Tab-separated table of C-alpha atoms in Angstrom:
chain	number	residue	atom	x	y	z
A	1170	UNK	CA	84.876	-17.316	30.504
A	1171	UNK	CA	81.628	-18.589	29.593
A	1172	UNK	CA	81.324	-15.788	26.667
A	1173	UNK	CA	84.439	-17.421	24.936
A	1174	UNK	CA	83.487	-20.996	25.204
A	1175	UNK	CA	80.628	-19.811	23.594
A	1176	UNK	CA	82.694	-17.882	20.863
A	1177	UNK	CA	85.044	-20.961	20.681
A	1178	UNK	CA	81.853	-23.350	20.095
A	1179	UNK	CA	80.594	-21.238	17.439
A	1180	UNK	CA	83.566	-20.607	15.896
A	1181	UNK	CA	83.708	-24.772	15.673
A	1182	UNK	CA	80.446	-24.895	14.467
A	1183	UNK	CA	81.169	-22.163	11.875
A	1184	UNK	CA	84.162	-24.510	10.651
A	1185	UNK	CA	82.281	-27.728	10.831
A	1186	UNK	CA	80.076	-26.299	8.831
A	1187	UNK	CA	82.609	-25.096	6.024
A	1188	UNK	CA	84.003	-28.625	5.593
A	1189	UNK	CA	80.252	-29.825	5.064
A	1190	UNK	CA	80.148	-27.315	2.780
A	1191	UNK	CA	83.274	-28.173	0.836
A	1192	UNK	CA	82.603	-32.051	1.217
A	1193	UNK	CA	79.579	-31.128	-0.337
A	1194	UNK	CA	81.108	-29.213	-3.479
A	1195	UNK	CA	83.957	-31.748	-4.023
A	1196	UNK	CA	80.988	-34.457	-4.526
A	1197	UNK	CA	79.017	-32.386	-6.883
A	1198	UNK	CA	82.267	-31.621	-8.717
A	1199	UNK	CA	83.304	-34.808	-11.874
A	1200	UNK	CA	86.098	-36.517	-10.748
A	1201	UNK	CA	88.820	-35.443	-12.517
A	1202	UNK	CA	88.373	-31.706	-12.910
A	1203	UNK	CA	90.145	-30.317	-10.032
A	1204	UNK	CA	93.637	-31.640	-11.292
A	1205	UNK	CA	95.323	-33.096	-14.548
A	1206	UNK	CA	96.760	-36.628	-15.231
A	1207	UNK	CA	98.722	-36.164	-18.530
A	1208	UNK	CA	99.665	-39.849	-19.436
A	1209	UNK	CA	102.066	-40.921	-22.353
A	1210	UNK	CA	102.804	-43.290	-24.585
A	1211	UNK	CA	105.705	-43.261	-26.553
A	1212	UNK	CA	107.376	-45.614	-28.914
A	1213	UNK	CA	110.932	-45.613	-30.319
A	1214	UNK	CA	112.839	-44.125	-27.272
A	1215	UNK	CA	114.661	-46.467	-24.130
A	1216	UNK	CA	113.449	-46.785	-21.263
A	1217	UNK	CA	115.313	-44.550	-18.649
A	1218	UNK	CA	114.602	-41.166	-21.327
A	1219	UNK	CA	114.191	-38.442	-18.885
A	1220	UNK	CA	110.911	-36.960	-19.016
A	1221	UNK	CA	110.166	-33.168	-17.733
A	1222	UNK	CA	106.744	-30.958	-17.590
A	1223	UNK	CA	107.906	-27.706	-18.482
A	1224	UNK	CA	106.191	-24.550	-18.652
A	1225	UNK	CA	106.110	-22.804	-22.198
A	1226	UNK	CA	104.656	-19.589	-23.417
A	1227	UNK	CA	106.274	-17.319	-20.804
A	1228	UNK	CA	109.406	-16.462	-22.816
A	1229	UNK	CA	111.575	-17.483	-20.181
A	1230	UNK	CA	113.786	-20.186	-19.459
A	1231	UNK	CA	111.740	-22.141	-16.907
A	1232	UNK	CA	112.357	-25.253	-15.137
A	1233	UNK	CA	110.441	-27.948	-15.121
A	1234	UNK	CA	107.372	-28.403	-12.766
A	1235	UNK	CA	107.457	-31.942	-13.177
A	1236	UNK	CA	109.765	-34.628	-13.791
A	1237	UNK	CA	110.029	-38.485	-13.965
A	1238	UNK	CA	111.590	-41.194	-16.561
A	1239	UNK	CA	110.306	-43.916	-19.249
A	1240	UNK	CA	109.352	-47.145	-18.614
A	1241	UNK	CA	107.870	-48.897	-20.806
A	1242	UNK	CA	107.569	-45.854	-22.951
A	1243	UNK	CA	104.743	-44.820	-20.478
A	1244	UNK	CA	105.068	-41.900	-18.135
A	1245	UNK	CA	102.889	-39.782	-16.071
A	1246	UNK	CA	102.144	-36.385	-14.462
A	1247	UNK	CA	99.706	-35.004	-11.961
A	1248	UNK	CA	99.115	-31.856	-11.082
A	1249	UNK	CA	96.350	-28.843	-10.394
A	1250	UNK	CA	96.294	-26.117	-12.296
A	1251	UNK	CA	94.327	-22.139	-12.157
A	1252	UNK	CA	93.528	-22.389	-15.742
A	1253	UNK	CA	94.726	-24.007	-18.652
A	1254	UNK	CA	98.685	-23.657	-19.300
A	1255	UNK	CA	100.961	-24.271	-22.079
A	1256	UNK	CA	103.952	-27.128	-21.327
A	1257	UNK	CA	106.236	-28.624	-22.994
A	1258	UNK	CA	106.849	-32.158	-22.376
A	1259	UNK	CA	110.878	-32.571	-23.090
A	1260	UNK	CA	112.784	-35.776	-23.640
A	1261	UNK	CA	116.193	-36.747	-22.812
A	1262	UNK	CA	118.291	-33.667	-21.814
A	1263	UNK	CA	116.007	-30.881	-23.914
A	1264	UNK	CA	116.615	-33.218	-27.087
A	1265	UNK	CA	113.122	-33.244	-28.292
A	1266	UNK	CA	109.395	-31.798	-27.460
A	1267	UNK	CA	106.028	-32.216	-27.229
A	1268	UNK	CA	103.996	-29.151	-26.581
A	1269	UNK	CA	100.456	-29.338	-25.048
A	1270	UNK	CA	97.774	-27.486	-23.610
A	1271	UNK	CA	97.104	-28.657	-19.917
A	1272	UNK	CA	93.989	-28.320	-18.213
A	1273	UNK	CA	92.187	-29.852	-15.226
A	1274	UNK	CA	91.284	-33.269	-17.116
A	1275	UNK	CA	92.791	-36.333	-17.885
A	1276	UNK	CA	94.756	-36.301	-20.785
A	1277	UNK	CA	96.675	-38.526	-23.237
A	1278	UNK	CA	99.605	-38.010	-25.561
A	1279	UNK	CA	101.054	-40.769	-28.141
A	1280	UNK	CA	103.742	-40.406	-30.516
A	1281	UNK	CA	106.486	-42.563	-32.098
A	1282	UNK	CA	110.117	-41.235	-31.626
A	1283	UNK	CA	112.727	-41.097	-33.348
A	1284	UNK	CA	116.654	-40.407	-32.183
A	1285	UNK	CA	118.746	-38.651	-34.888
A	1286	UNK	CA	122.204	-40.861	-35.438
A	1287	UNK	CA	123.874	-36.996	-36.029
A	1288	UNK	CA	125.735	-34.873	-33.718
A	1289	UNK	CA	123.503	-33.748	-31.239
A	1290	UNK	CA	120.792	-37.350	-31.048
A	1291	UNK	CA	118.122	-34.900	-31.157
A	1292	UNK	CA	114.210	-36.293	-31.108
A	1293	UNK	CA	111.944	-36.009	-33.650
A	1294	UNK	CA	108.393	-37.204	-33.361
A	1295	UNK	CA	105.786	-38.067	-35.565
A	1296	UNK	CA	101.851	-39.093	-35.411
A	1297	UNK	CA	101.775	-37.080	-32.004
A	1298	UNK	CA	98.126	-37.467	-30.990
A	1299	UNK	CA	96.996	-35.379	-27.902
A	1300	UNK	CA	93.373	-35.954	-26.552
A	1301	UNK	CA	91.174	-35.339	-23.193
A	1302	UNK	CA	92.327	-31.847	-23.239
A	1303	UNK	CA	89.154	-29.058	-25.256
A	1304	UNK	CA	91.580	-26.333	-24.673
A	1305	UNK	CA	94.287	-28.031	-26.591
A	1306	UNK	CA	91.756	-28.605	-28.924
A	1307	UNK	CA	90.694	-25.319	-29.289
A	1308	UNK	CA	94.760	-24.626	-29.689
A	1309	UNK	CA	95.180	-26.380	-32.562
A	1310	UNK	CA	92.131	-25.415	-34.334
A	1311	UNK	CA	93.029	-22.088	-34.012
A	1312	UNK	CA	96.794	-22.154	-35.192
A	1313	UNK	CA	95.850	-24.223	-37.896
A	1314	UNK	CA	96.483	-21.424	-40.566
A	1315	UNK	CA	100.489	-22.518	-39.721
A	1316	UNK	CA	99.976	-25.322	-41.882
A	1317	UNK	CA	99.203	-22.969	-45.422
A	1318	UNK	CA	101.574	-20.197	-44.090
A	1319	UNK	CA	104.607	-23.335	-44.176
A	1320	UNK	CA	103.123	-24.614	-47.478
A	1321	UNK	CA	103.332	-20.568	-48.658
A	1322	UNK	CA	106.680	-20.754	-47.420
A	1323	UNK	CA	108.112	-23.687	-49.174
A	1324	UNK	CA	106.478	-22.525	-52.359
A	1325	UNK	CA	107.848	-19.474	-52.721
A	1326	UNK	CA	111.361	-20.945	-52.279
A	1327	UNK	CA	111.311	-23.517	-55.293
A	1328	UNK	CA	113.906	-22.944	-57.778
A	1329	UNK	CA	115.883	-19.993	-55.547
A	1330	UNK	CA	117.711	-22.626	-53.385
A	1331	UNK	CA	120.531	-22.097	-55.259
A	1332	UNK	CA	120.601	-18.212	-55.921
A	1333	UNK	CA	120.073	-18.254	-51.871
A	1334	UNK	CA	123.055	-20.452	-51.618
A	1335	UNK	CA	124.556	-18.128	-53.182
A	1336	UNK	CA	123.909	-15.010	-52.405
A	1337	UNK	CA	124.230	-15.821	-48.458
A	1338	UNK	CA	127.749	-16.992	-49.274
A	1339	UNK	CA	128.535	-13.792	-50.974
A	1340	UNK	CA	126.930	-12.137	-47.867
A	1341	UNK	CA	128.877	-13.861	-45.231
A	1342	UNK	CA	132.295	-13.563	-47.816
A	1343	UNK	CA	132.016	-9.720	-47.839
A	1344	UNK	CA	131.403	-10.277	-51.652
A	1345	UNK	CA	129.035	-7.263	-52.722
A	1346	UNK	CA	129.722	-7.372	-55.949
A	1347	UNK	CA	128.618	-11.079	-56.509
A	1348	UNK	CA	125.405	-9.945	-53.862
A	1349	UNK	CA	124.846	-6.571	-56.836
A	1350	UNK	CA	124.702	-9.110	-59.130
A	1351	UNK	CA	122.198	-11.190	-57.599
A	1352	UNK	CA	120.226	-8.591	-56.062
A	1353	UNK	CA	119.365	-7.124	-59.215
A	1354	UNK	CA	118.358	-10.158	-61.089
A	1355	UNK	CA	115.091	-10.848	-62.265
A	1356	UNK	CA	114.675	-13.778	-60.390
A	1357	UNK	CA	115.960	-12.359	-57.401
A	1358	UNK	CA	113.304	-9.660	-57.105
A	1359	UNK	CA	110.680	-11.675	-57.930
A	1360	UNK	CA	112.213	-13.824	-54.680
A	1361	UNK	CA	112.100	-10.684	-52.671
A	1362	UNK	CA	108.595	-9.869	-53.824
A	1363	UNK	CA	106.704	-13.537	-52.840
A	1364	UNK	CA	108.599	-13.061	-49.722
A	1365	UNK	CA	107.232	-9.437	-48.905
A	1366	UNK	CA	103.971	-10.506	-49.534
A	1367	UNK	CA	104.326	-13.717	-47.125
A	1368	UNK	CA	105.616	-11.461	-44.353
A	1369	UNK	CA	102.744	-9.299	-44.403
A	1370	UNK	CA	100.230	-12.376	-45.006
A	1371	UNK	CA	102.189	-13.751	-41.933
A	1372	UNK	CA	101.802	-10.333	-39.891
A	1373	UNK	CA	97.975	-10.009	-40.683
A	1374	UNK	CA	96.926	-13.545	-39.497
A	1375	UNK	CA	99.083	-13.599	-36.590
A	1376	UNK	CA	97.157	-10.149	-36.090
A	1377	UNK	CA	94.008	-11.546	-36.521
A	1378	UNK	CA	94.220	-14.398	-34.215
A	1379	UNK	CA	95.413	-11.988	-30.947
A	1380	UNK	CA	92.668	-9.407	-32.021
A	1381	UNK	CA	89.825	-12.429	-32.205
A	1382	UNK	CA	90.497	-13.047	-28.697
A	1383	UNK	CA	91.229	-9.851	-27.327
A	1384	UNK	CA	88.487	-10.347	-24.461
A	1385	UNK	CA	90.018	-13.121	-22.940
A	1386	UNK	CA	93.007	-15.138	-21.902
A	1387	UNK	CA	93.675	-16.446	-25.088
A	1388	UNK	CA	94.543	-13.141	-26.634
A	1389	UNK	CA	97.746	-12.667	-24.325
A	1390	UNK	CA	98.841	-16.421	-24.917
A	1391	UNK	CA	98.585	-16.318	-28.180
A	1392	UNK	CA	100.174	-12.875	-28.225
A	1393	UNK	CA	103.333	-14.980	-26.449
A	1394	UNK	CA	102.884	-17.928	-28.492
A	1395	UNK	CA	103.161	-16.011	-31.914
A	1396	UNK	CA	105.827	-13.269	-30.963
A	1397	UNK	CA	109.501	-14.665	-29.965
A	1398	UNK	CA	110.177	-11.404	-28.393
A	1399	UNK	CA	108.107	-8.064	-27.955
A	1400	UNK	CA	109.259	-4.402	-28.845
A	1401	UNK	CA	107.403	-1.101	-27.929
A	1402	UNK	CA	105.569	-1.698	-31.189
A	1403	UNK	CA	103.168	-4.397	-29.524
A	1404	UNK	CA	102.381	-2.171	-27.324
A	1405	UNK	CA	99.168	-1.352	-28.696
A	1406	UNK	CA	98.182	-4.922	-29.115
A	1407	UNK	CA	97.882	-5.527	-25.431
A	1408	UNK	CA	96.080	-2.440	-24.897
A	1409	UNK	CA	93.483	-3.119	-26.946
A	1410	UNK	CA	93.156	-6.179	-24.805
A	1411	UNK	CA	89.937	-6.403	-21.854
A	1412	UNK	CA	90.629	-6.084	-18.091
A	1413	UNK	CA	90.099	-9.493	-18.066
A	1414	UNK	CA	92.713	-10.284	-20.211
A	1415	UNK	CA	95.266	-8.080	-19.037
A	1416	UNK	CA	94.721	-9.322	-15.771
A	1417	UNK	CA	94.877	-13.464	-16.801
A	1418	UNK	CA	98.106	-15.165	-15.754
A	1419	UNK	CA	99.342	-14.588	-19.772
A	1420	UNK	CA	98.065	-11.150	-19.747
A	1421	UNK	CA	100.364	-10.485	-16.803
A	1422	UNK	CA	102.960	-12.182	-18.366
A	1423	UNK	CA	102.455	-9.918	-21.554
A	1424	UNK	CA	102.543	-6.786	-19.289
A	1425	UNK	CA	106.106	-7.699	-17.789
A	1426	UNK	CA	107.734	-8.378	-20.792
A	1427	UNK	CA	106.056	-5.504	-22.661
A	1428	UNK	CA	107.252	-3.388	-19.592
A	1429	UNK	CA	110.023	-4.334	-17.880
A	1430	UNK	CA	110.836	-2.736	-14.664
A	1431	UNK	CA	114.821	-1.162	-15.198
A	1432	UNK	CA	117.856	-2.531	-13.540
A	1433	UNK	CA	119.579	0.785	-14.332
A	1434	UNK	CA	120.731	1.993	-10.737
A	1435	UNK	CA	120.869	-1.481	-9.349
A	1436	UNK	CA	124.027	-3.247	-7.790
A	1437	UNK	CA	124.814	-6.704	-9.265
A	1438	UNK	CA	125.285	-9.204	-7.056
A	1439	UNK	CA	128.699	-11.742	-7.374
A	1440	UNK	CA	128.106	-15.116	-9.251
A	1441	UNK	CA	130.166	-17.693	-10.620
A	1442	UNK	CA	129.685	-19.706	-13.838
A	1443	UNK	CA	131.518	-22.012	-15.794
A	1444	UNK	CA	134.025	-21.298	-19.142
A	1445	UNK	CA	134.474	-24.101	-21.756
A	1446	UNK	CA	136.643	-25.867	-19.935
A	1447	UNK	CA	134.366	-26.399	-16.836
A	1448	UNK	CA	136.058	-24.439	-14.615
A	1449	UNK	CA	134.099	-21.874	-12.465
A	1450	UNK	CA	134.845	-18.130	-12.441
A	1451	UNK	CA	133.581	-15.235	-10.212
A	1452	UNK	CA	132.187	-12.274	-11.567
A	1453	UNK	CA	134.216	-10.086	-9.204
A	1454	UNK	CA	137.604	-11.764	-10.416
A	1455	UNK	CA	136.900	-11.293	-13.631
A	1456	UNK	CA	135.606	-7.895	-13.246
A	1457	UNK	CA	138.255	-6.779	-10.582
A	1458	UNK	CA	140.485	-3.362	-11.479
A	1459	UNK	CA	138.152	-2.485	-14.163
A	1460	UNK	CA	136.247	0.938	-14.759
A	1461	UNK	CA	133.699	-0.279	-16.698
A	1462	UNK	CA	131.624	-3.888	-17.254
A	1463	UNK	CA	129.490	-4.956	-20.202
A	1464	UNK	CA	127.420	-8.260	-19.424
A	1465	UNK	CA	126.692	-9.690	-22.724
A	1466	UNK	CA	123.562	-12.443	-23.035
A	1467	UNK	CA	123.780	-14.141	-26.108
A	1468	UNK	CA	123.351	-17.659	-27.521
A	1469	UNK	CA	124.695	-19.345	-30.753
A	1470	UNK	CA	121.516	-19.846	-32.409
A	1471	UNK	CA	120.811	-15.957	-31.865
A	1472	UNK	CA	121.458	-14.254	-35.318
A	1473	UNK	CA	121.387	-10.668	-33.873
A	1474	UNK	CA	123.639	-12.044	-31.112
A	1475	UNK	CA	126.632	-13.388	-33.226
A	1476	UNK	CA	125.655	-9.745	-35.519
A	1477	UNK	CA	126.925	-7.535	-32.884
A	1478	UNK	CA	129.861	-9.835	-31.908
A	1479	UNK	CA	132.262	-7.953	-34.680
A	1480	UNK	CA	130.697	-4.483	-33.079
A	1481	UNK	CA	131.544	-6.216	-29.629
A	1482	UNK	CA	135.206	-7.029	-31.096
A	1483	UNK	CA	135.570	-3.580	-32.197
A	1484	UNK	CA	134.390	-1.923	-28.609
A	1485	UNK	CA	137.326	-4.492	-26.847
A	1486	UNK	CA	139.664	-3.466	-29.004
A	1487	UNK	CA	139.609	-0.266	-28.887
A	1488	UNK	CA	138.412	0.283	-24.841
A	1489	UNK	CA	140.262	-2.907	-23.177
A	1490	UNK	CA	143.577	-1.298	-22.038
A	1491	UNK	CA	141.122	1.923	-20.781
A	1492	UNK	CA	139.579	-0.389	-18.117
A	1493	UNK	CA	136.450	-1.747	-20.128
A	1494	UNK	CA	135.929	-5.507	-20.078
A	1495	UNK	CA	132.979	-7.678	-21.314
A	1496	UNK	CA	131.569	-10.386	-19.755
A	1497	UNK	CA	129.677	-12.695	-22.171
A	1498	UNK	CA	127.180	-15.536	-20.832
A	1499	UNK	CA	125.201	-17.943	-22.701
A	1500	UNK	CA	122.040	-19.340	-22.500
A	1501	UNK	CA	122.176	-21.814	-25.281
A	1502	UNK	CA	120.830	-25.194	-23.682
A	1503	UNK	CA	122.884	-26.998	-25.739
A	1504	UNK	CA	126.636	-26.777	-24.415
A	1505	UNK	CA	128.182	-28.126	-27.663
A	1506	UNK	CA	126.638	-25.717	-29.421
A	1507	UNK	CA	127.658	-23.072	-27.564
A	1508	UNK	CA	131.392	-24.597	-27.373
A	1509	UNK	CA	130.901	-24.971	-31.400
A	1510	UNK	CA	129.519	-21.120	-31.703
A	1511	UNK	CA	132.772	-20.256	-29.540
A	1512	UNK	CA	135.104	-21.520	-31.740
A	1513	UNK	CA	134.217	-19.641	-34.554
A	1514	UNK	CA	133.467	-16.550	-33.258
A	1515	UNK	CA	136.739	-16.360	-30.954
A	1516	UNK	CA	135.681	-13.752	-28.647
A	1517	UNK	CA	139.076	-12.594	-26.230
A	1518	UNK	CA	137.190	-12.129	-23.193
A	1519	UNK	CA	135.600	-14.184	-20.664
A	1520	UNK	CA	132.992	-16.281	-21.908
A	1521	UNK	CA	130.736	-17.997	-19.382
A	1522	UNK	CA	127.728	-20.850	-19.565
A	1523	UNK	CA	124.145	-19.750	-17.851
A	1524	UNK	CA	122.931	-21.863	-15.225
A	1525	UNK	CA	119.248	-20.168	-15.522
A	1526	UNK	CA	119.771	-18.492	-12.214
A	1527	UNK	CA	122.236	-15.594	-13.462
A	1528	UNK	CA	120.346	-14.697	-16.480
A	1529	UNK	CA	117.018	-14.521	-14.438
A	1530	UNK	CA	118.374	-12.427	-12.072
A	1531	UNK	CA	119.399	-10.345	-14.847
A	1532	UNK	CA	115.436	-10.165	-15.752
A	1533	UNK	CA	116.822	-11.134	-18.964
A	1534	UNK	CA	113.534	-11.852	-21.356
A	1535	UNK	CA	115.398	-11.218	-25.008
A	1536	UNK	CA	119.095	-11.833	-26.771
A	1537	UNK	CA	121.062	-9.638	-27.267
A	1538	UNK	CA	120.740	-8.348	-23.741
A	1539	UNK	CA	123.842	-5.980	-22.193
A	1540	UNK	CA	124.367	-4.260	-19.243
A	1541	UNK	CA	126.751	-2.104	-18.592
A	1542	UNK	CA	128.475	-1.996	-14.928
A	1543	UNK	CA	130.546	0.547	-13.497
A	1544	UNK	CA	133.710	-0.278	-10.926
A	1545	UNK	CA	131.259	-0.179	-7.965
A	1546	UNK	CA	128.865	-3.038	-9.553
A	1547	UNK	CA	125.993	-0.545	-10.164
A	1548	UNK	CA	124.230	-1.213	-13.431
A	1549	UNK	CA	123.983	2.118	-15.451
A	1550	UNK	CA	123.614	1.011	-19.321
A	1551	UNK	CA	121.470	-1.504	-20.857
A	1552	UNK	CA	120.928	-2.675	-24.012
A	1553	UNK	CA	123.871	-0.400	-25.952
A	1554	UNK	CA	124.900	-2.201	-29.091
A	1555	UNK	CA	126.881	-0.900	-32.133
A	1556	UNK	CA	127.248	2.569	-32.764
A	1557	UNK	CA	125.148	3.842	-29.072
A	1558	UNK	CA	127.908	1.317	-27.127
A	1559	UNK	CA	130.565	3.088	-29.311
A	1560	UNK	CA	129.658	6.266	-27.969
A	1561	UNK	CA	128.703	5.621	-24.062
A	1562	UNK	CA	132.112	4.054	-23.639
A	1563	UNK	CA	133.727	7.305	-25.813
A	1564	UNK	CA	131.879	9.227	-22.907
A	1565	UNK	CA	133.233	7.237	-20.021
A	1566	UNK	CA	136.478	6.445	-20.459
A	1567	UNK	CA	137.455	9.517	-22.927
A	1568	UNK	CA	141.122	10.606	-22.017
C-alpha cells in the first residue's frame, strides 16, 4: 500500500511539475501567437450579411469553420491553428470573397463592398487591405506575377473581341464553314499564336513558383492554389517535393488528390437529394429495376461538364429501355444557376442538387466525375465519358 501512495505522490509531483512547466512556456510565449483574431471592417454591405471562415486551397467543398454576422460592418473570428492556412472569408450566401492567409496573429482585413443590382446580387470588393498576417504577406508577394500574366492577357485580346464573338458563335451554331473561314485568317493565327505563347509563359511561372518552394509547405499550397484540378501529369511535381513537404498538411492534401484511393468495388450507400422543384428523391427509387447506374457530378459553370452532356444524351438514348439510367447531381453553389444550366441543357433523367455530404462521400475532388453502379449498388466504373462509356455499356447490356 505504502509503495503506491508513493507511486501516486510522484506521479502528482511529476504532473505538478508539467503544469509549472507549461505555465512557464505560455509566459515566455507573445501574447497572441498561439491563436488568430482575424477582425474586419467592411463598408457598403447591411448589417445582418452573413459572414463564414472557410477553408480554401483543399479543392474541396468545405464548410465553414467559423461563422457569425455584420454589425456595424465589423466582424470577428478566433481560432488556433497548426500552421498557417488559406480561408476564404464569404459574404452573404457564397455571394462574394475575401481570401486570406491565417496564421497565429492578430490580423485585420478592410474593404469597401459593393452589391451587384443584377441577377444573382453578387459582391464585389475593392481596396481590400489585409495586415498582421507575414505569411499572407509572403502570399501576395509571391503571386504577384498574376498581375503582368492578366495585363498579358488583356493585351493579347485587343482588336479580336469581335472575331471571338464570332467565331464562338459559329462554334456553338455547328457553323464550320464560317469557323474555316476564321480559323485561317491572318488575324486569327496571329490570335492563336500570342495565346500559345501566354499559355506556356503561364505554365513556366506557375512552374517556377511550386519548384522555388519545393522544400517546404509552400510548394504543395501553391501547387493547390495554382492547379484547379490535378492529372497524372503533376505527378512529378510533387515528387520532386522534400519529406517535409510531402508530409505538411498541403502536401498531404496534394498526395490524396494526386492519388485517390478507388471506389471501384464499393457499395453505395442510399441518399436523398432534392430536384428543381424541391422535392426530395431517394437514390434507390430512382435507381430501382435498373441493371446499370451512372452517377454524374457536374455543375453549370463546368465547361467539360455541359461537353459531355450531348455524349450523356446519346448513351440514354440509346441504353435507357436496356436498364441503364443516369443519375446527375450538382454541386453548383448557386441553385439558380444550376436551375438556369437545367433549362438549357434539358437532360431526361433525374437531376438532383448536392448537399456537400453526397458528393464527399463520393470522394468526388474534380467535374466531370461518373460512377457507374450495377443493380446490386456496387460501384464498378468510374470516370467513363464519351466514346469509353459508349463501349462499357455496349459490353454490359449487349443483347
Amino acid at each position: 500500500m505504502k509503495a503506491i501512495q508513493n507511486k501516486i505522490i510522484g506521479l502528482c509531483i511529476c504532473l505538478f511539475m508539467v503544469s509549472i512547466n507549461i505555465q512557464a512556456q505560455k509566459k515566455k510565449t507573445a501574447p497572441g501567437s498561439v491563436s488568430y483574431t482575424v477582425e474586419g471592417n467592411i463598408t457598403g454591405l447591411t448589417d445582418g450579411t452573413a459572414v463564414k471562415l472557410v477553408p480554401d486551397a483543399t479543392h474541396s467543398s468545405e464548410l465553414p469553420v467559423a461563422e457569425t454576422a455584420l454589425k456595424d460592418g465589423k466582424f470577428t473570428f478566433t481560432g488556433k491553428l497548426d500552421g498557417p492556412r488559406f480561408f476564404y472569408v464569404v459574404f452573404g450566401k457564397n455571394k462574394g470573397n475575401i481570401s486570406v492567409m491565417v496564421e497565429n496573429s492578430k490580423i485585420k482585413i478592410t474593404a469597401a463592398g459593393t452589391v451587384s443590382d443584377n441577377e444573382g446580387e453578387w459582391i464585389s470588393f475593392k481596396n481590400v487591405v489585409i495586415t498582421g498576417s507575414k505569411s499572407h504577406d509572403y502570399y501576395l508577394k509571391e503571386t504577384a506575377f498574376k498581375e503582368e500574366l492578366n495585363k498579358d492577357y488583356a493585351e493579347y485580346h485587343k482588336g479580336t473581341e469581335e472575331l471571338g464573338k464570332l467565331y464562338s458563335k459559329a462554334r456553338v451554331s455547328g457553323n464550320k464553314k464560317t469557323m474555316d473561314s476564321i480559323g485561317n485568317s491572318p488575324e486569327w493565327k496571329a490570335f492563336e499564336a500570342k495565346e500559345k505563347a501566354f499559355f506556356a509563359k503561364v505554365e513556366k511561372t506557375t512552374l517556377d513558383l511550386i519548384t522555388r518552394h519545393k522544400t517546404n509547405w509552400w510548394g504543395p499550397f501553391f501547387m493547390m492554389t495554382q492547379y484547379s484540378y490535378f492529372t497524372p501529369e503533376q505527378k512529378p511535381i510533387y515528387e520532386q517535393f522534400s519529406d517535409a513537404a510531402k508530409k505538411s498538411y498541403y502536401g498531404q492534401i496534394v498526395d490524396k488528390d494526386l492519388n485517390p484511393k478507388s471506389l471501384i468495388g464499393t457499395s453505395i450507400a442510399n441518399f436523398g437529394l432534392k430536384d428543381k422543384d424541391g422535392k426530395t428523391l431517394n437514390a434507390k427509387d430512382i435507381v430501382a429495376g435498373k441493371k446499370y447506374i451512372l452517377v454524374d457530378f457536374w455543375a453549370s459553370w463546368c465547361g467539360p461538364c455541359r461537353k459531355e452532356i450531348p455524349n450523356l444524351k446519346t448513351a440514354y438514348t440509346e441504353y435507357s429501355n436496356k436498364g441503364f439510367e443516369i443519375l446527375s447531381i450538382s454541386i453548383d453553389k448557386d441553385e439558380k444557376a444550376w436551375q438556369k444550366a437545367l433549362g438549357q441543357e434539358n437532360m431526361q433523367w433525374p437531376n438532383l442538387y448536392d448537399d456537400d455530404k453526397v458528393s464527399k462521400a463520393f470522394n468526388v475532388k474534380t467535374i466531370p466525375a461518373t460512377y457507374l453502379v450495377d443493380s446490386k449498388g456496387v460501384i464498378i466504373g468510374d470516370n467513363l465519358r464519351g466514346a469509353e462509356l459508349e463501349a462499357k455499356l455496349k459490353e454490359l447490356l449487349k443483347s
